[in-house]
Coordinates of C-alpha atoms in Angstrom, one line a residue:
M685 CA -0.1 0.0 -0.1
L686 CA 1.4 3.4 -1.0
V687 CA 0.2 6.3 0.9
D688 CA 1.4 10.1 1.6
I689 CA 1.4 10.9 5.3
L690 CA -0.1 14.5 5.6
D691 CA 0.1 14.8 9.5
Q692 CA 2.2 12.7 11.7
N693 CA 0.5 13.8 14.9
P694 CA -3.1 14.8 14.4
P695 CA -4.8 16.5 17.5
L696 CA -6.4 14.2 19.7
P697 CA -10.4 14.4 19.6
T698 CA -12.1 16.2 22.5
P699 CA -14.7 14.4 24.4
R700 CA -18.2 15.0 22.7
Q701 CA -20.9 16.6 25.0
P702 CA -24.6 15.7 24.7
S703 CA -26.5 18.4 22.7
L704 CA -29.7 17.7 24.6
I705 CA -31.6 15.3 27.0
L706 CA -34.5 13.6 25.8
K707 CA -36.9 13.3 28.6
Q708 CA -40.1 12.2 26.8
Y709 CA -41.4 10.9 23.5
N710 CA -44.7 9.4 23.3
T711 CA -44.0 8.3 26.9
T712 CA -41.7 9.6 29.9
L713 CA -38.2 8.0 29.2
T714 CA -36.6 6.4 32.3
P715 CA -33.9 7.3 32.4
P716 CA -33.7 10.3 30.2
V717 CA -31.7 9.8 27.2
P718 CA -28.6 12.1 26.4
V719 CA -28.4 12.8 22.6
Y720 CA -25.2 13.5 20.9
L721 CA -25.3 15.2 17.5
P722 CA -22.9 15.7 14.5
H723 CA -21.5 19.0 13.3
N724 CA -24.1 19.3 10.3
L725 CA -27.3 18.6 12.4
T726 CA -28.5 21.2 14.9
T727 CA -30.7 20.7 18.0
Q728 CA -33.7 22.3 16.4
E729 CA -33.4 20.1 13.2
F730 CA -33.1 17.1 15.2
L731 CA -36.2 17.9 17.3
S732 CA -38.1 18.8 14.0
L733 CA -37.6 15.3 12.9
L734 CA -39.5 14.1 16.1
P735 CA -42.5 16.1 15.8
D736 CA -45.2 15.7 18.8
P737 CA -47.8 13.1 17.7
D738 CA -50.4 14.7 19.5
T739 CA -50.2 18.0 17.4
T740 CA -52.2 18.6 14.2
D741 CA -49.0 18.6 12.2
S742 CA -46.9 15.4 13.1
T743 CA -45.0 15.0 9.7
P744 CA -41.2 14.8 10.4
A745 CA -39.3 17.6 8.6
Y746 CA -36.8 17.3 5.6
T747 CA -38.8 14.3 4.2
F748 CA -37.1 11.9 6.5
P749 CA -39.5 9.8 8.7
A750 CA -37.0 7.2 9.4
L751 CA -35.9 8.4 12.8
R752 CA -39.4 9.1 14.3
N753 CA -40.6 5.7 12.8
W754 CA -37.5 3.7 14.1
L755 CA -37.7 5.4 17.8
T756 CA -41.5 5.0 18.0
K757 CA -41.0 1.3 17.2
L758 CA -37.9 0.8 19.6
L759 CA -39.9 2.5 22.6
K760 CA -42.8 0.5 22.0
T761 CA -40.8 -2.7 21.9
L762 CA -39.1 -1.7 25.1
S763 CA -42.3 -1.0 26.8
L764 CA -43.4 -4.5 26.2
Q765 CA -40.8 -5.9 28.6
Q766 CA -43.4 -4.6 31.7
H767 CA -45.6 -7.7 30.9
V768 CA -44.8 -10.4 33.2
N769 CA -44.6 -13.3 30.4
H770 CA -41.9 -11.2 28.6
P771 CA -38.7 -13.0 28.4
F772 CA -36.8 -9.9 29.6
Y773 CA -39.3 -8.9 32.4
A774 CA -37.0 -9.6 35.1
H775 CA -34.0 -7.6 33.7
P776 CA -35.4 -5.2 31.1
Y777 CA -33.4 -3.6 28.5
R778 CA -33.5 0.3 28.4
L779 CA -32.5 3.1 26.0
R780 CA -29.5 4.8 27.8
Q781 CA -27.9 7.1 25.0
L782 CA -28.3 8.4 21.4
D783 CA -25.1 9.1 19.4
I784 CA -26.0 10.3 16.1
E785 CA -22.6 9.8 14.6
A786 CA -23.4 11.0 11.0
A787 CA -26.2 12.7 9.0
D788 CA -25.9 12.7 5.2
W789 CA -27.8 15.5 3.4
F790 CA -28.9 14.9 -0.2
V791 CA -30.0 18.7 -0.4
R792 CA -29.2 21.4 2.2
N793 CA -29.1 25.0 1.7
A794 CA -29.5 24.9 -2.0
P795 CA -31.2 28.0 -3.7
G796 CA -34.8 27.0 -4.7
M797 CA -34.6 23.6 -3.1
D798 CA -36.1 22.1 0.0
D799 CA -33.6 20.6 2.4
R800 CA -33.6 16.7 2.0
L801 CA -31.9 14.5 4.7
G802 CA -31.1 11.2 3.1
F803 CA -29.3 8.8 5.8
M804 CA -28.4 8.9 9.5
K805 CA -25.8 6.7 11.3
I806 CA -26.9 6.0 15.0
Q807 CA -24.9 4.2 17.8
S808 CA -27.7 3.6 20.5
T809 CA -26.8 2.2 23.8
I810 CA -29.3 -0.3 25.1
E811 CA -28.5 -2.1 28.4
T812 CA -30.3 -3.6 31.4
D813 CA -29.4 -2.4 34.9
A814 CA -26.6 -4.1 36.5
Y815 CA -27.3 -7.3 38.2
L816 CA -25.5 -10.3 39.8
H817 CA -25.3 -13.0 37.2
D818 CA -25.1 -16.9 38.2
G819 CA -21.6 -17.7 39.1
E820 CA -20.3 -14.2 39.1
Q821 CA -19.0 -12.1 41.8
K822 CA -19.8 -8.5 40.5
A823 CA -23.0 -7.0 39.2
R824 CA -22.9 -6.1 35.5
P825 CA -25.4 -5.1 32.7
D826 CA -26.5 -7.1 29.8
W827 CA -26.2 -5.2 26.4
V828 CA -27.4 -5.5 22.8
P829 CA -25.6 -4.4 19.8
G830 CA -27.1 -0.7 19.1
A831 CA -25.5 0.4 15.8
V832 CA -28.3 1.6 13.4
F833 CA -28.3 3.0 10.0
L834 CA -31.3 4.7 9.2
R835 CA -32.6 5.3 5.7
G836 CA -36.3 4.5 6.1
G837 CA -38.7 2.3 3.9
S838 CA -38.5 1.6 0.1
V839 CA -40.5 -0.4 -2.3
G840 CA -39.4 -3.4 -4.7
I841 CA -41.3 -4.3 -7.7
L842 CA -41.6 -7.5 -9.6
I843 CA -42.4 -6.6 -13.2
I844 CA -43.3 -9.4 -15.3
L845 CA -44.2 -9.0 -19.0
Q846 CA -45.6 -11.4 -21.5
P847 CA -45.7 -10.7 -25.2
E848 CA -49.0 -10.1 -27.3
G849 CA -50.5 -13.3 -28.3
A850 CA -48.3 -15.6 -25.9
T851 CA -49.8 -18.2 -23.9
N852 CA -46.7 -20.1 -22.9
E853 CA -45.2 -19.6 -19.5
D854 CA -41.7 -19.7 -21.0
E855 CA -42.5 -16.5 -22.8
K856 CA -43.0 -14.5 -19.4
Q857 CA -40.1 -12.0 -18.9
V858 CA -38.9 -10.1 -15.8
L859 CA -37.8 -6.6 -16.2
L860 CA -34.4 -6.1 -14.2
T861 CA -32.4 -2.9 -13.9
M862 CA -28.5 -2.8 -14.0
Q863 CA -26.9 0.1 -12.4
P864 CA -24.0 1.4 -10.0
R865 CA -24.2 0.1 -6.4
I866 CA -21.0 1.3 -4.9
A867 CA -21.8 -0.1 -1.4
A868 CA -21.5 -3.6 -3.5
G869 CA -18.3 -2.4 -5.2
S870 CA -20.3 -2.6 -8.6
L871 CA -21.1 -0.5 -11.4
N872 CA -23.5 -3.1 -13.0
F873 CA -25.5 -4.6 -10.2
T874 CA -28.6 -6.5 -11.4
E875 CA -31.7 -6.3 -9.5
I876 CA -35.5 -5.6 -9.6
P877 CA -36.6 -1.9 -9.7
A878 CA -36.8 -0.3 -6.2
G879 CA -37.1 3.2 -4.9
M880 CA -36.9 4.9 -1.5
L881 CA -40.0 6.1 0.4
D882 CA -39.0 9.7 0.8
D883 CA -41.9 10.9 2.8
E884 CA -45.3 9.6 4.2
S885 CA -47.5 11.6 1.8
G886 CA -48.1 8.7 -0.6
T887 CA -48.7 5.1 -0.7
F888 CA -46.4 2.1 -1.4
T889 CA -48.3 1.4 -4.6
G890 CA -48.1 5.1 -5.4
K891 CA -44.3 5.1 -5.0
A892 CA -43.8 1.9 -7.0
A893 CA -46.1 3.3 -9.9
Q894 CA -43.5 6.3 -10.0
E895 CA -40.4 4.0 -10.1
I896 CA -41.9 2.0 -12.8
K897 CA -42.4 5.1 -14.8
E898 CA -39.0 6.5 -14.2
E899 CA -36.8 3.3 -14.3
A900 CA -38.9 0.9 -16.6
H901 CA -40.6 3.3 -19.0
L902 CA -44.0 1.8 -18.2
D903 CA -47.3 3.6 -17.2
V904 CA -48.9 1.8 -14.3
T905 CA -51.8 2.7 -12.2
E906 CA -52.0 2.0 -8.5
D907 CA -54.9 -0.5 -9.0
E908 CA -52.7 -2.4 -11.4
L909 CA -50.2 -3.3 -8.7
L910 CA -50.4 -6.1 -6.2
N911 CA -48.9 -5.8 -2.6
M912 CA -47.5 -9.3 -2.3
S913 CA -46.1 -8.4 1.2
A914 CA -49.5 -7.5 2.5
L915 CA -51.0 -10.5 1.1
A916 CA -48.5 -12.9 2.6
L917 CA -48.0 -11.2 6.1
P918 CA -50.4 -11.2 9.0
V919 CA -52.2 -7.8 9.3
P920 CA -50.7 -5.9 12.3
K921 CA -52.8 -4.9 15.3
T922 CA -53.3 -1.5 16.2
S923 CA -50.5 0.6 17.8
N924 CA -52.3 1.2 21.4
S925 CA -50.4 1.0 24.5
S926 CA -52.2 -2.2 25.5
S927 CA -51.1 -4.2 22.5
S928 CA -48.6 -6.9 23.2
E929 CA -47.3 -6.8 19.7
E930 CA -44.2 -5.2 18.4
L931 CA -44.5 -2.6 15.5
R932 CA -43.4 -4.1 12.4
E933 CA -44.1 -3.5 8.8
Q934 CA -45.8 -5.7 6.4
A935 CA -42.5 -6.0 4.4
I936 CA -39.3 -7.6 4.2
Y937 CA -36.1 -6.2 6.2
P938 CA -33.2 -6.8 4.0
S939 CA -30.6 -6.2 6.9
P940 CA -32.2 -5.9 10.2
G941 CA -28.9 -6.6 11.9
A942 CA -27.9 -2.8 11.4
C943 CA -30.4 -1.2 9.0
D944 CA -33.9 0.2 9.7
E945 CA -35.0 -0.3 5.9
F946 CA -38.1 -2.2 5.3
M947 CA -39.4 -3.2 1.8
P948 CA -42.9 -4.1 0.8
L949 CA -42.6 -6.2 -2.3
L950 CA -45.1 -5.5 -5.1
L951 CA -46.1 -7.3 -8.4
C952 CA -46.8 -5.8 -11.8
Q953 CA -48.1 -7.8 -14.7
K954 CA -48.4 -6.5 -18.1
R955 CA -48.9 -7.7 -21.7
I956 CA -47.1 -5.5 -24.3
S957 CA -46.3 -5.9 -28.2
R958 CA -43.1 -7.8 -29.1
R959 CA -41.7 -4.6 -30.6
H960 CA -42.2 -3.0 -27.2
M961 CA -40.3 -5.9 -25.4
A962 CA -37.3 -5.4 -28.0
W963 CA -37.5 -1.5 -27.2
L964 CA -37.1 -2.1 -23.4
Q965 CA -34.3 -4.5 -23.8
D966 CA -31.0 -2.6 -22.7
R967 CA -32.6 0.7 -22.7
A968 CA -30.8 3.5 -20.8
T969 CA -33.1 5.2 -18.1
G970 CA -33.1 6.6 -14.6
L971 CA -33.1 10.3 -13.3
A972 CA -29.6 11.9 -14.2
N973 CA -30.1 14.5 -11.6
E974 CA -30.3 11.9 -8.9
G975 CA -27.2 10.2 -10.3
E976 CA -29.0 7.3 -11.5
Q977 CA -27.3 5.4 -14.5
I978 CA -29.7 2.6 -15.4
R979 CA -29.9 0.1 -18.0
L980 CA -32.8 -2.3 -18.5
R981 CA -32.7 -6.1 -19.0
L982 CA -35.3 -8.7 -19.8
V983 CA -34.8 -12.3 -18.7
P984 CA -37.2 -15.2 -18.8
L985 CA -39.0 -15.6 -15.4
T986 CA -37.7 -19.2 -15.3
R987 CA -34.2 -17.9 -15.0
M988 CA -34.8 -15.0 -12.9
W989 CA -33.5 -16.7 -9.7
R990 CA -30.1 -17.0 -11.6
E991 CA -29.8 -13.6 -13.2
A992 CA -30.6 -11.7 -10.1
G993 CA -29.4 -14.0 -7.6
R994 CA -27.3 -11.4 -5.8
D995 CA -30.3 -9.3 -5.2
A996 CA -32.1 -10.3 -1.9
K997 CA -35.4 -8.4 -2.9
A998 CA -35.6 -10.1 -6.2
L999 CA -35.3 -13.6 -4.6
A1000 CA -37.8 -12.6 -2.0
A1001 CA -40.3 -11.4 -4.5
L1002 CA -39.8 -14.5 -6.6
C1003 CA -40.6 -16.6 -3.4
L1004 CA -43.7 -14.6 -2.7
Y1005 CA -45.0 -14.6 -6.3
G1006 CA -44.5 -18.4 -6.4
N1007 CA -46.3 -19.2 -3.2
L1008 CA -49.1 -16.6 -3.6
R1009 CA -49.7 -17.9 -7.1
A1010 CA -49.9 -21.5 -5.9
E1011 CA -52.5 -20.3 -3.4
G1012 CA -54.7 -18.8 -6.1
C1013 CA -53.9 -15.2 -4.8
V1014 CA -52.2 -13.9 -8.0
P1015 CA -54.6 -12.7 -11.0
D1016 CA -53.9 -14.1 -14.6
M1017 CA -52.0 -12.0 -16.8
P1018 CA -53.9 -9.3 -18.5
T1019 CA -55.2 -10.0 -22.0
E1020 CA -55.2 -6.3 -23.1
V1021 CA -52.1 -5.2 -24.8
E1022 CA -50.4 -2.0 -23.2
R1023 CA -50.1 1.1 -25.4
E1024 CA -46.6 1.5 -26.9
P1025 CA -44.5 4.4 -25.7
E1026 CA -44.8 7.7 -27.9
E1027 CA -41.3 7.5 -28.7
L1028 CA -41.7 4.0 -30.1
R1029 CA -45.0 4.8 -31.9
G1030 CA -43.2 7.8 -33.7
S1031 CA -40.7 5.4 -35.1
R1032 CA -43.2 3.4 -37.3

């Protein structure tokens, strides 16, 4: 490894001080929770991400509901330990500290644009009170890993296309995207279309329809989409204080060991002309102003598990599709042929 050393003796970091003490959120916090903030997130900005649910306007600021949603679910889960049949009733875990280590802004202080917070990295301290363990001489607390990467919810869409006049299952094609995914060290990662839920103003199906339009050049209405996750998973109970259920989404959690992301998986089925099918293959798409460099790829449904085998959401969507279809929950392919894109119609 070849490096240039720029500073032999960098200054030692000074101890960070908490920016605020959180005493109540939905419930009284015992003990109060010190919160440490990074240099690019002010106390007021942090508080605006946790609006009071009892006020008329409880929408988190900066189109970033992830912090509020995560903290609400965590505190609800911790409160369930008060039930005598809970496995941690005798020695309950408590939230002791929140260290916001990083906040990544997509947009901040840009002329003519609303601020938009993208990701947040948190180190939470969650421990029991100290107690004497069997065979030990000194009391100590139990702890659980508390690192969390907050990015919020997203949607994944399985798009199955069948050409005009086809009746054979072998002619069903899945529309995949290939795009840079730097976290995977890839400039050409194959996956099903997906998109982040930037705010809570829309629906899962509405966001999916938007992503299909942007990434796949297909016009889709919300009623054409089937929420496979909602069909497969039990309906959650209401989130009142007496409920003994944890608050979890009707969705897959791709990496729950360290990330809050949840992803409902939707199905889109369309019949299109063979010319339209050829037009989609290897087509460049995506939003350039958001850094998207996407190419489309059509693969047979029967080979999707191989072609997109590195994409967890693709494999999960395929599993849901196969099992829901076996139970008769998936409608047949539409018979009406989708209207060709204007760009394609003009090339006749």
